[in-house]
Amino acid sequence: MIEVRGIVKRFGDFTALDGVSVEVPAGSLTALLGPSGSGKSTLLRVIAGLEQPDEGVICLAGQDVTKIPPQARGVGFVFQHYAAFKHLTVWENVAFGLKIRRRPRAEIRQRVTELLELVQLARLGDRYPAQLSGGQRQRMGLARALAVDPKVLLLDEPFGALDARVRKELRSWLRRLHDETHTTTVIVTHDQEEAMDVADRVVLMNGGRIEQEATPRELYDRPANEFVMSFVGPVNRLGDAFIRPHDVELLLEPNGSTQEAMVQRLVHLGFEVRVELMRDDGEVLSAQLTREQVEALELLPGQIVHVRPTRQTVFQ
Amino acid sequence: MAARAAALPAPRARRSAAPGLAVGLSTLYLSVIVLLPLAALGWRAHGWNAITTPQAVSALELTLVASGVVALINAVAGTAIAWTLVRDRFFGQGVVNALVDLPFALPTIVAGLTLLALYGPRSPGGVDVAFTRWAILVALLFVTLPFVVRTVQPVLFELDTEMEDAAVSLGASRMATFRRVIFPNILPAILSGVALAFARAIGEFGAVVLISGNLPFKTEVVSVYVFGRIESGDTGGAAAASVVILGISFGVLLAIGGVRRWATRHDR
């Protein structure tokens, strides 16, 4: 378990972490989500000991490690830009932590073989990082971090530098890996879809503070505030009310509770269609419909429709 | 995903737009500026006994040992200075940075004069090394200082600091991180700087000629010896000695280049 209590971290005049407290349950996969500059990466680096906090306490597995150097914290860290040791082969990269710990040769050989197998790089052990693709490099980074049997695994935007397809592939692979090893894992990401896809719990940060801490579903269904609501998915604003595009119903006839709007544009995204609308007072909003619904309504740009929210959220 | 594990090709050098023309021009330029004068030198060289005399051999030995020592000291000191300039922030850093290039900017004879004033018989600090072998060392260290600093500095600046974070998180001490991660990555640059410093030291004349005293068998370096041959009308012998230094310099540069290739094998 990771316990973070009242962490403050300043860089000159800038307060990166403004009194952050959070608990990461043992064996969980938790995502630190937030826009850039929200302090999520700094928090991860503070947990790893790569940054010293100005105030607050970090406990790993019940032990106060605030004053313990990163070398002795037993964390595995995976970096966005891989941080591969480019002068070492894939094999040597993975063996690095074990060699530092002066483990017997036979043990190193067995462990590295095992890990390269696990990350599907067994045949590329004698390559140099420059000869690997981004996805392969990041799997190597993961194997390297796992080699030392870390108490916690910390991943800082691990898939941020990869293209969309590889990112999705690695994401679900990471999830399967976690389900096998159950290492307490924290992943930093700015991508809400990634956080919701991979994590058991999501900690949403903004401006050096925590906005909400919840399961992906709770976060989406019961956002604590406006920021959370608009960060975890697209949102329309009608007066004080926030409405998700999939909670906007379009009707061809007015029925008393509806408002008039003109179809501006139809965006076909495969199964779903995004309908961009403008109300007569100039407000724009979007509705998310299925292809069948759009066909049934026979929607065309320029057409007048009647809009009704099926579900809306108002924050006090 | 297993299918994708199959190799990416290693990055290849990009062909230039007009390879024939580029190679031709480079070769022509190099020939006129470097090869032709060197060939002339070889042509003029005769009287090989000029380089087998005890005096010549002694000068050659002294030059090679002094240059080797200077290159080694530079490797350490130059790397340390580059490190400070890149990684530390201190008052007057810009000045220190500019100061490093000063030996390049100063005519070497002026450097010799300055060193003589500072470390000569009338040294304000009471350190008199003039006309000793120490003087040669000091003079060579002065003129070769910038090489290692200026080759290591940009590499250190570009070095991925996350690599060090990774090493630390894997349990490596500061020392181990330097030895296992930072050093192997700056070694090629250090070698380049060392090669340049060595080559420069072998040929240095201006900075050495005033302060060393040029005592045969004691403080006479090979460039000064060559000058002496010319003064006494033996241009053939001077050319012969020059050809020998040239050969040795070239050999050393090739060898260091080889080590450098080996040290950067992972980039190819």
XYZ file of C-alpha atoms in Angstrom:
584
model
C 0.000 0.000 0.000
C 1.135 3.527 -0.760
C 0.169 6.284 1.649
C 0.691 9.885 0.678
C 0.000 12.438 3.411
C -0.011 16.202 2.982
C 2.633 16.372 0.293
C 3.708 19.868 -0.739
C 6.265 20.356 -3.497
C 7.367 23.724 -4.825
C 9.639 24.545 -7.732
C 10.633 28.159 -7.075
C 7.385 30.151 -7.080
C 5.391 27.345 -8.620
C 3.532 24.987 -6.297
C 3.425 21.660 -8.102
C 1.757 19.755 -5.244
C -0.428 21.653 -2.833
C -1.069 19.353 0.124
C -1.881 16.070 -1.588
C -3.092 13.085 0.424
C -4.063 9.815 -1.193
C -4.002 6.109 -0.447
C -3.272 3.446 -3.029
C -4.503 0.039 -1.846
C -2.096 -2.887 -2.035
C -2.457 -4.902 -5.217
C -4.490 -2.252 -7.003
C -3.860 -0.556 -10.303
C -4.451 3.134 -9.748
C -4.326 5.878 -12.349
C -3.200 9.417 -11.602
C -5.144 11.382 -14.168
C -5.004 15.073 -14.948
C -4.109 17.741 -17.468
C -0.446 18.630 -17.965
C 0.898 20.694 -15.108
C -1.579 19.179 -12.662
C 1.237 17.683 -10.585
C 0.579 14.008 -11.337
C 4.089 13.240 -12.597
C 5.638 15.183 -9.735
C 3.598 13.132 -7.268
C 4.837 9.922 -8.890
C 8.442 11.121 -8.721
C 7.976 12.068 -5.064
C 6.671 8.567 -4.322
C 9.734 7.094 -6.084
C 12.075 9.404 -4.196
C 13.302 11.071 -7.388
C 11.999 14.370 -5.952
C 12.090 15.407 -2.306
C 8.813 16.894 -1.043
C 8.904 20.193 0.901
C 6.285 18.897 3.325
C 4.426 15.671 3.970
C 5.031 11.979 4.398
C 5.260 8.997 2.027
C 4.714 5.489 3.379
C 5.309 2.340 1.376
C 3.934 -0.890 2.862
C 3.556 0.767 6.253
C 7.091 2.121 6.365
C 7.813 5.858 6.340
C 10.198 6.280 3.390
C 10.154 10.074 3.125
C 13.813 10.310 4.090
C 14.912 7.106 2.387
C 16.824 7.553 -0.897
C 15.252 6.194 -4.089
C 17.822 3.392 -4.310
C 16.451 1.801 -1.152
C 12.714 2.297 -1.716
C 12.123 -0.833 -3.750
C 10.101 0.873 -6.475
C 10.110 0.086 -10.160
C 9.855 3.154 -12.378
C 8.884 3.255 -16.036
C 9.494 6.463 -17.982
C 7.548 8.081 -20.800
C 10.590 8.287 -23.059
C 11.802 4.820 -22.003
C 15.059 6.045 -20.386
C 16.696 3.006 -21.963
C 20.389 2.553 -21.238
C 21.293 2.974 -24.871
C 24.835 1.643 -24.503
C 23.550 -1.678 -23.128
C 21.730 -4.495 -24.904
C 18.153 -5.367 -24.080
C 19.412 -8.218 -21.941
C 21.870 -5.994 -20.051
C 19.206 -3.342 -19.557
C 16.918 -5.831 -17.842
C 19.809 -7.302 -15.828
C 20.952 -3.862 -14.611
C 19.164 -3.801 -11.258
C 20.176 -7.383 -10.474
C 23.822 -6.691 -11.307
C 23.763 -3.644 -9.038
C 22.450 -5.924 -6.296
C 25.289 -8.370 -7.027
C 23.001 -11.346 -7.477
C 24.577 -14.643 -8.499
C 25.019 -15.098 -12.222
C 22.769 -18.088 -12.549
C 19.955 -16.250 -10.814
C 20.385 -13.212 -13.073
C 20.337 -15.415 -16.164
C 17.190 -17.188 -15.096
C 15.339 -14.042 -14.025
C 16.210 -12.056 -17.157
C 15.210 -14.958 -19.408
C 11.902 -15.188 -17.572
C 11.219 -11.467 -17.863
C 12.151 -11.218 -21.540
C 9.769 -14.103 -22.103
C 7.069 -12.248 -20.166
C 7.435 -9.060 -22.218
C 7.837 -11.026 -25.470
C 11.368 -9.850 -26.202
C 13.095 -13.205 -25.721
C 14.551 -13.210 -29.225
C 15.779 -9.620 -29.070
C 18.017 -9.899 -26.006
C 21.208 -8.937 -27.826
C 19.743 -5.939 -29.625
C 20.498 -2.393 -28.581
C 17.579 -0.103 -27.689
C 18.176 1.966 -30.841
C 17.234 -1.132 -32.842
C 13.838 -1.548 -31.169
C 10.465 0.024 -31.897
C 8.900 2.305 -29.311
C 6.554 -0.392 -28.070
C 9.408 -2.872 -27.706
C 11.511 -0.313 -25.845
C 8.715 0.338 -23.407
C 8.215 -3.379 -22.789
C 11.931 -3.571 -22.105
C 11.549 -0.656 -19.665
C 8.811 -2.560 -17.898
C 10.876 -5.756 -17.684
C 13.794 -3.749 -16.329
C 11.612 -2.232 -13.618
C 10.072 -5.603 -12.724
C 13.456 -7.352 -12.512
C 14.162 -6.131 -8.995
C 10.799 -7.351 -7.638
C 9.585 -3.877 -6.731
C 7.084 -3.388 -3.945
C 5.331 -0.871 -6.142
C 5.444 -0.241 -9.862
C 5.260 3.393 -10.966
C 4.613 4.263 -14.620
C 4.942 7.844 -15.822
C 2.902 8.299 -19.019
C 4.315 4.960 -20.183
C 2.427 4.884 -23.478
C 2.472 8.614 -24.166
C 5.158 8.431 -26.850
C 3.564 5.545 -28.760
C 1.075 5.593 -31.615
C -2.579 4.965 -30.867
C -2.712 1.320 -31.917
C 0.380 0.230 -29.989
C -0.823 2.281 -27.033
C -4.081 0.336 -26.854
C -2.296 -2.976 -27.278
C 0.171 -2.266 -24.485
C -2.559 -0.921 -22.262
C -4.535 -4.139 -22.258
C -1.316 -6.118 -22.007
C -0.363 -4.101 -18.891
C -3.778 -4.865 -17.432
C -3.318 -8.609 -17.998
C 0.176 -8.429 -16.549
C -1.185 -6.732 -13.457
C -3.887 -9.349 -13.078
C -1.148 -11.996 -13.026
C 1.372 -10.306 -10.753
C -0.831 -8.105 -8.548
C 2.009 -5.673 -7.995
C 0.691 -2.418 -6.555
C 0.809 -0.171 -9.583
C 0.365 3.551 -10.175
C 0.111 4.822 -13.726
C 0.224 8.498 -14.625
C -1.720 9.558 -17.687
C -3.421 12.612 -19.155
C -5.712 10.411 -21.234
C -9.011 9.783 -19.440
C -9.878 6.889 -21.726
C -6.578 5.193 -20.874
C -7.135 5.748 -17.150
C -10.672 4.371 -17.259
C -9.640 1.434 -19.428
C -6.705 0.195 -17.389
C -7.222 1.253 -13.768
C -9.299 -0.021 -10.842
C -9.245 3.398 -9.297
C -8.686 6.835 -10.733
C -7.275 9.824 -8.863
C -8.066 12.965 -10.810
C -5.675 15.834 -10.180
C -5.749 19.485 -11.150
C -3.542 22.400 -10.159
C -1.534 20.373 -7.638
C -4.628 19.127 -5.820
C -6.858 16.078 -5.972
C -10.274 16.762 -7.476
C -11.755 13.297 -7.019
C -10.766 9.766 -6.201
C -13.081 7.035 -7.404
C -13.602 3.976 -9.554
C -13.790 4.771 -13.272
C -17.522 4.249 -13.240
C -18.191 6.484 -10.240
C -15.981 9.152 -11.719
C -18.072 9.179 -14.880
C -21.475 8.772 -13.279
C -21.019 10.886 -10.169
C -18.406 13.549 -10.900
C -17.663 15.673 -7.840
C -17.555 18.937 -9.719
C -17.584 20.723 -13.027
C -13.883 20.074 -13.661
C -14.222 16.319 -13.196
C -17.352 16.198 -15.315
C -15.745 17.960 -18.262
C -12.385 16.195 -17.921
C -13.633 12.626 -18.040
C -15.747 13.031 -21.149
C -17.296 15.446 -23.618
C -19.967 17.653 -22.129
C -22.601 20.196 -23.211
C -23.511 23.098 -21.045
C -27.099 24.388 -21.027
C -27.466 27.157 -18.441
C -26.363 25.633 -15.127
C -26.804 22.091 -16.361
C -24.118 19.767 -17.776
C -25.257 17.160 -20.254
C -23.286 14.356 -21.870
C -23.720 14.165 -25.670
C -25.208 10.659 -25.320
C -27.854 12.070 -22.968
C -29.159 14.461 -25.619
C -32.303 13.220 -27.336
C -33.326 14.587 -30.729
C -36.981 14.762 -31.741
C -38.561 15.889 -34.983
C -41.608 17.461 -33.256
C -41.596 19.802 -30.224
C -43.142 18.360 -27.058
C -43.186 21.194 -24.527
C -39.904 20.422 -22.726
C -37.780 20.598 -25.857
C -35.665 23.356 -27.331
C -35.190 24.122 -30.983
C -31.808 23.675 -32.648
C -30.357 23.487 -36.149
C -28.194 20.591 -37.341
C -24.817 22.061 -38.315
C -22.814 19.016 -39.178
C -22.966 15.211 -39.006
C -19.722 13.474 -38.081
C -19.712 9.763 -38.845
C -17.436 7.843 -36.472
C -18.312 4.300 -37.493
C -21.048 2.993 -35.227
C -21.738 6.328 -33.633
C -22.570 9.657 -35.210
C -21.842 12.996 -33.617
C -24.460 15.583 -34.427
C -23.330 19.166 -34.008
C -26.203 21.518 -33.290
C -26.744 25.226 -32.813
C -29.627 26.630 -30.807
C -31.412 29.789 -31.909
C -29.601 31.744 -29.127
C -26.260 30.802 -30.701
C -25.250 28.109 -28.154
C -23.634 25.078 -29.742
C -24.019 21.551 -28.433
C -23.347 18.076 -29.669
C -25.395 14.922 -29.480
C -24.113 11.400 -29.770
C -26.412 9.050 -31.664
C -26.144 5.647 -33.198
C -26.153 5.303 -36.954
C -29.616 3.696 -36.828
C -31.056 6.617 -34.871
C -29.658 9.107 -37.376
C -31.084 7.090 -40.265
C -34.466 6.808 -38.582
C -34.603 10.582 -38.044
C -33.303 11.179 -41.583
C -31.101 13.977 -40.267
C -29.512 16.422 -42.704
C -27.414 19.529 -42.118
C -29.563 22.653 -41.962
C -32.534 20.773 -40.561
C -34.391 22.051 -37.481
C -34.736 19.485 -34.678
C -35.991 19.570 -31.081
C -33.561 18.811 -28.318
C -34.295 17.262 -24.942
C -31.759 16.202 -22.298
C -32.568 12.760 -20.858
C -30.157 13.237 -18.016
C -28.347 16.288 -16.706
C -26.112 17.254 -13.831
C -26.202 20.512 -11.907
C -23.411 21.404 -9.473
C -24.194 23.610 -6.486
C 2.347 -8.909 -30.988
C 4.752 -11.783 -31.441
C 4.772 -11.087 -35.151
C 5.789 -7.486 -34.559
C 8.723 -8.578 -32.463
C 10.486 -9.265 -35.752
C 13.241 -6.751 -36.256
C 13.126 -3.164 -37.243
C 15.983 -2.430 -39.599
C 18.830 -0.481 -38.029
C 18.841 3.157 -39.098
C 20.938 3.701 -42.202
C 22.922 6.691 -43.365
C 20.872 8.842 -45.706
C 22.244 9.268 -49.228
C 23.067 12.839 -50.152
C 21.333 14.305 -53.194
C 24.388 14.251 -55.473
C 26.743 11.726 -53.880
C 29.318 11.783 -56.680
C 29.647 15.547 -56.635
C 29.814 15.782 -52.833
C 32.507 13.112 -52.567
C 34.474 14.649 -55.432
C 34.444 18.154 -53.957
C 35.373 16.898 -50.484
C 38.272 14.902 -51.863
C 39.532 17.798 -53.997
C 39.383 20.224 -51.079
C 41.110 17.805 -48.735
C 43.778 17.126 -51.335
C 44.632 20.767 -51.900
C 44.511 21.784 -48.245
C 45.951 18.697 -46.533
C 47.294 15.943 -48.751
C 49.311 18.009 -51.221
C 51.430 19.828 -48.611
C 51.981 16.528 -46.822
C 53.111 14.878 -50.034
C 55.491 17.765 -50.646
C 56.852 17.203 -47.162
C 57.490 13.542 -47.918
C 59.128 14.539 -51.198
C 61.523 16.904 -49.457
C 62.406 14.456 -46.747
C 65.835 12.980 -47.153
C 68.725 12.290 -44.872
C 66.832 9.932 -42.589
C 69.778 9.965 -40.222
C 68.352 13.301 -38.996
C 65.763 11.354 -37.082
C 67.896 8.529 -35.770
C 70.364 10.753 -33.958
C 70.126 10.447 -30.167
C 69.011 14.065 -29.976
C 66.136 13.471 -32.380
C 65.037 10.278 -30.664
C 65.136 11.982 -27.288
C 63.037 14.907 -28.579
C 60.559 12.491 -30.076
C 60.272 10.469 -26.868
C 59.814 13.560 -24.757
C 57.121 14.884 -27.082
C 55.157 11.636 -27.136
C 55.309 11.096 -23.365
C 54.425 14.713 -22.588
C 51.562 14.665 -25.094
C 50.270 11.398 -23.684
C 50.338 12.687 -20.117
C 48.680 15.934 -21.171
C 45.968 14.061 -23.044
C 45.239 11.920 -19.977
C 45.124 14.884 -17.593
C 42.826 16.639 -20.038
C 40.536 13.629 -20.174
C 39.914 13.925 -16.428
C 40.088 17.692 -15.943
C 38.236 18.485 -19.158
C 35.410 16.101 -18.277
C 35.177 17.588 -14.787
C 35.008 21.140 -16.168
C 32.404 20.145 -18.749
C 30.379 18.484 -15.981
C 30.469 21.617 -13.817
C 29.499 23.828 -16.734
C 26.531 21.647 -17.690
C 25.216 20.364 -14.386
C 25.996 23.116 -11.876
C 24.670 26.625 -11.663
C 27.012 29.157 -10.118
C 27.833 32.838 -10.186
C 30.154 33.725 -13.043
C 29.399 30.571 -15.007
C 29.223 32.473 -18.282
C 32.660 33.932 -17.664
C 34.146 30.532 -16.865
C 32.547 29.122 -19.988
C 34.089 31.869 -22.135
C 37.438 31.440 -20.387
C 37.712 27.859 -21.591
C 38.076 29.053 -25.191
C 40.781 31.559 -24.386
C 43.688 29.197 -25.231
C 42.152 28.937 -28.712
C 41.940 32.699 -29.099
C 45.413 33.550 -27.835
C 48.374 33.330 -30.232
C 50.368 30.469 -28.738
C 53.520 32.560 -28.554
C 51.585 34.997 -26.337
C 50.507 32.056 -24.232
C 54.176 31.080 -23.912
C 55.074 34.607 -22.881
C 52.290 34.693 -20.275
C 53.292 31.351 -18.850
C 56.909 32.437 -18.683
C 55.907 35.534 -16.725
C 53.768 33.485 -14.359
C 55.872 30.368 -13.886
C 59.303 31.705 -14.907
C 62.250 32.979 -12.896
C 60.317 36.094 -11.872
C 57.143 34.231 -10.969
C 54.902 36.282 -8.667
C 53.867 33.090 -6.904
C 57.411 31.829 -6.518
C 56.753 28.873 -8.808
C 59.649 28.663 -11.229
C 59.410 25.769 -13.648
C 61.015 27.504 -16.610
C 63.454 25.404 -18.648
C 62.280 22.146 -17.015
C 60.051 19.408 -18.327
C 57.284 20.651 -16.053
C 57.235 23.806 -18.157
C 56.421 21.757 -21.240
C 53.584 20.058 -19.409
C 52.134 23.371 -18.224
C 52.372 24.904 -21.682
C 50.756 21.909 -23.383
C 48.013 21.702 -20.769
C 47.233 25.352 -21.388
C 46.842 25.099 -25.151
C 44.914 21.806 -25.141
C 42.445 22.624 -22.361
C 39.457 23.430 -24.614
C 39.403 20.185 -26.586
C 37.919 17.719 -24.118
C 35.701 20.376 -22.503
C 34.220 21.359 -25.841
C 33.657 17.806 -27.073
C 32.143 16.494 -23.823
C 29.993 19.514 -22.968
C 27.338 19.173 -25.706
C 27.081 15.401 -25.221
C 26.603 15.818 -21.503
C 24.039 18.516 -22.162
C 22.047 16.238 -24.451
C 22.363 13.221 -22.159
C 18.971 11.924 -21.060
C 18.795 12.605 -17.314
C 15.950 10.095 -17.067
C 18.558 7.433 -17.746
C 20.168 8.446 -14.455
C 16.778 8.456 -12.707
C 16.237 4.945 -14.028
C 19.609 3.770 -12.711
C 18.912 5.316 -9.311
C 15.460 3.761 -9.083
C 17.071 0.398 -9.887
C 19.334 0.780 -6.867
C 22.501 2.262 -8.373
C 24.479 4.618 -6.139
C 25.669 7.953 -7.532
C 29.057 6.425 -8.176
C 27.627 3.348 -9.897
C 25.325 5.549 -11.957
C 28.293 7.543 -13.185
C 30.423 4.521 -13.873
C 27.794 2.326 -15.500
C 25.522 4.836 -17.206
C 26.982 8.314 -17.645
C 30.597 7.417 -18.376
C 29.922 4.900 -21.179
C 27.715 7.481 -22.860
C 30.252 10.316 -22.772
C 33.291 8.106 -23.439
C 33.191 8.588 -27.238
C 33.210 12.366 -26.745
C 36.065 12.133 -24.223
C 38.035 10.048 -26.720
C 37.467 12.564 -29.487
C 38.674 15.354 -27.237
C 41.671 13.340 -26.114
C 42.634 12.560 -29.711
C 42.457 16.227 -30.679
C 44.389 17.307 -27.585
C 47.073 14.696 -28.214
C 47.495 15.638 -31.853
C 47.684 19.299 -30.961
C 50.216 18.672 -28.170
C 52.534 16.718 -30.466
C 52.757 19.613 -32.875
C 52.765 22.506 -30.417
C 55.583 25.001 -30.957
C 54.723 28.556 -29.905
C 53.653 27.932 -26.344
C 56.596 25.643 -25.637
C 59.491 27.392 -27.340
C 59.877 30.233 -24.840
C 59.328 28.481 -21.552
C 61.005 25.119 -22.156
C 64.497 26.457 -22.802
C 64.937 23.923 -25.619
C 67.811 22.075 -23.975
C 68.703 19.092 -26.161
C 68.131 15.740 -24.386
C 66.230 17.563 -21.620
C 63.517 19.956 -22.730
C 63.674 19.962 -26.496
C 60.383 18.845 -28.047
C 60.227 17.566 -31.569
C 58.693 20.675 -33.149
C 61.503 22.769 -31.726
C 63.985 20.171 -32.956
C 62.527 20.469 -36.452
C 62.855 24.238 -36.236
C 66.477 23.778 -35.215
C 67.174 21.612 -38.283
C 65.715 24.289 -40.532
C 67.755 27.007 -38.844
C 70.915 25.023 -39.510
C 69.987 24.571 -43.150
C 68.997 20.878 -42.966
C 65.501 21.153 -44.472
C 65.618 17.555 -45.621
C 66.189 16.308 -42.091
C 63.485 18.654 -40.788
C 61.054 17.252 -43.308
C 62.016 13.691 -42.391
C 61.398 14.332 -38.692
C 58.095 15.970 -39.569
C 57.025 12.945 -41.559
C 57.677 10.745 -38.540
C 55.590 12.907 -36.201
C 52.908 13.032 -38.817
C 52.852 9.257 -39.111
C 52.617 8.814 -35.354
C 49.857 11.429 -35.006
C 47.891 9.818 -37.777
C 48.329 6.387 -36.233
C 47.117 7.625 -32.855
C 44.106 9.376 -34.401
C 43.194 6.191 -36.265
C 43.541 4.093 -33.114
C 41.388 6.431 -31.040
C 38.886 6.533 -33.889
C 38.766 2.746 -33.706
C 38.111 2.774 -29.974
C 35.467 5.431 -30.539
C 33.720 3.259 -33.126
C 33.730 0.408 -30.682
C 32.323 2.612 -27.922
C 29.461 3.797 -30.142
C 28.623 0.368 -31.586
C 25.130 0.582 -30.045
C 24.218 3.590 -32.192
C 24.430 1.640 -35.410
